[in-house]
PDB file of C-alpha atoms in Angstrom:
ATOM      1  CA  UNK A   1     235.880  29.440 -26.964  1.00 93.00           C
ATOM      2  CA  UNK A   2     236.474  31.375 -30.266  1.00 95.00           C
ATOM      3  CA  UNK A   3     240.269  32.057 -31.184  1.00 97.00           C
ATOM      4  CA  UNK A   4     241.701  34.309 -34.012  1.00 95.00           C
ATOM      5  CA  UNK A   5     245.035  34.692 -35.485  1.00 96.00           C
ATOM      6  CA  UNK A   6     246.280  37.420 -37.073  1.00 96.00           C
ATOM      7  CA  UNK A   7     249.954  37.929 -38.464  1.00 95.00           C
ATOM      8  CA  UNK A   8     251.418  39.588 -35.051  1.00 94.00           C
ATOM      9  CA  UNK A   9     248.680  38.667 -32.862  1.00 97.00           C
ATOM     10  CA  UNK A  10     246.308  36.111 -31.524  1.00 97.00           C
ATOM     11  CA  UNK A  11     242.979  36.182 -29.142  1.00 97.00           C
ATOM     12  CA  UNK A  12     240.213  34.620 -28.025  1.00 97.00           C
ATOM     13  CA  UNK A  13     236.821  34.999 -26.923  1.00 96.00           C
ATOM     14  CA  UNK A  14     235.344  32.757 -23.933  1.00 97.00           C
ATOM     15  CA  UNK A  15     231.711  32.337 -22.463  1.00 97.00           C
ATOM     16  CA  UNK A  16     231.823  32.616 -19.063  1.00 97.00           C
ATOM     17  CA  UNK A  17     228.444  32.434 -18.238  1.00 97.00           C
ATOM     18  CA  UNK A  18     225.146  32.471 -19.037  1.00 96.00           C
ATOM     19  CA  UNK A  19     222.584  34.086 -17.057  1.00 94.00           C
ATOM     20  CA  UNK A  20     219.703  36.407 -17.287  1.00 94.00           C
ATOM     21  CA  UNK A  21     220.339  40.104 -16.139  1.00 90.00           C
ATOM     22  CA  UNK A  22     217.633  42.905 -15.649  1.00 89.00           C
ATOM     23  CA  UNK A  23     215.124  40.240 -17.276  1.00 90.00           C
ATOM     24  CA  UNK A  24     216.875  40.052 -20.661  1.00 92.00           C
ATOM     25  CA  UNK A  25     219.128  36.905 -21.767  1.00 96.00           C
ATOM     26  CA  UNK A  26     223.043  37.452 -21.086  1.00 97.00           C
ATOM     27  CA  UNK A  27     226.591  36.226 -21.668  1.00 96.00           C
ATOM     28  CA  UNK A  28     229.846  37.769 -19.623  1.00 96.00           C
ATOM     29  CA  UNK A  29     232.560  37.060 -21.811  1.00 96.00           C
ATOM     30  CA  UNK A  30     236.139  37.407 -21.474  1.00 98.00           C
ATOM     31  CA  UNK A  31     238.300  38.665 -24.436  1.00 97.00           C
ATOM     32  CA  UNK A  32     242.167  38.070 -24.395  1.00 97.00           C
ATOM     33  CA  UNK A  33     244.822  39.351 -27.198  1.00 97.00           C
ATOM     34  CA  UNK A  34     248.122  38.065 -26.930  1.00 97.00           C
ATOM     35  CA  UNK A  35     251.263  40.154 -29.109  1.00 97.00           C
ATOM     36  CA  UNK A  36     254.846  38.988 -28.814  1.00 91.00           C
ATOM     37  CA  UNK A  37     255.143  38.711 -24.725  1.00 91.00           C
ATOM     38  CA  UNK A  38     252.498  40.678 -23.750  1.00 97.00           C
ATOM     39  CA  UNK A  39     248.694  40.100 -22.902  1.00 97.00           C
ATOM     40  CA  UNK A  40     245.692  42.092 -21.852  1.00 98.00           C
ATOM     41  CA  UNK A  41     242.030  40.632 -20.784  1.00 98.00           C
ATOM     42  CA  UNK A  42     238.812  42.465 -20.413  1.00 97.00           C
ATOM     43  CA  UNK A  43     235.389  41.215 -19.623  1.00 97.00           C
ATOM     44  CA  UNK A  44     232.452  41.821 -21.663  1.00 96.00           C
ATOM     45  CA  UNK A  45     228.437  41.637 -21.219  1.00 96.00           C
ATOM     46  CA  UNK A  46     226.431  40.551 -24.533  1.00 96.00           C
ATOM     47  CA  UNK A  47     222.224  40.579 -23.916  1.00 96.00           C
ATOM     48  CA  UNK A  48     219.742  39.539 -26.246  1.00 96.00           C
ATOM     49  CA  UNK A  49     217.395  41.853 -26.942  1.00 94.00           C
ATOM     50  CA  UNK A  50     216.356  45.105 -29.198  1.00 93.00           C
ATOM     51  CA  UNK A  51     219.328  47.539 -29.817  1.00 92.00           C
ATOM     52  CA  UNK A  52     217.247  50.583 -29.233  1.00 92.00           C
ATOM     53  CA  UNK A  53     213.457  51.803 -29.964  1.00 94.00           C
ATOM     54  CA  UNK A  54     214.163  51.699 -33.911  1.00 96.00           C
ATOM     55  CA  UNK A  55     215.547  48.324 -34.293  1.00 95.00           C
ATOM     56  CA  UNK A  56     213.632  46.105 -35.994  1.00 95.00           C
ATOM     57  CA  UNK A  57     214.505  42.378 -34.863  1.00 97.00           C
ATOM     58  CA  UNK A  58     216.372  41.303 -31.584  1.00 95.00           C
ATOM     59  CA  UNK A  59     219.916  40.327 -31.487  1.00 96.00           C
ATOM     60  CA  UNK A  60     223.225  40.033 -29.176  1.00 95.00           C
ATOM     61  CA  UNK A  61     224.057  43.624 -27.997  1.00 94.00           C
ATOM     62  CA  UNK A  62     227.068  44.603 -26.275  1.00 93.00           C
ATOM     63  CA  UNK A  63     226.394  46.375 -23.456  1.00 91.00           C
ATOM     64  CA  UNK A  64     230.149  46.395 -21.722  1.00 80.00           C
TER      65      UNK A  64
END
């Protein structure tokens, strides 16, 4: 897990899992913020692979 802190807010990012997707090398993630009372969480996909046609090295892409 990854955590921040800013001055009126705080979140984290957690690894859910780790498992390959449509051949290429993924993470779902789940991001939280946290700001006085509230909260929100979304999920997230990360894959490792080439951004696009043009890219010239492979790295983590977010893909949702």
């Amino acid at each position: 897990m990854h955590r921040w802190k800013g001055a009126e807010s705080e979140g984290s990012l957690t690894i859910v899992s780790e498992e390959p997707v449509g051949g290429f090398r993924c993470r779902q993630l789940l991001y939280r913020l946290t700001k006085g009372g509230a909260s929100a969480e979304r999920p997230g996909l990360l894959c490792w692979g080439y951004a696009n046609q043009f890219a010239g090295s492979e790295g983590w892409n977010e893909v949702y």
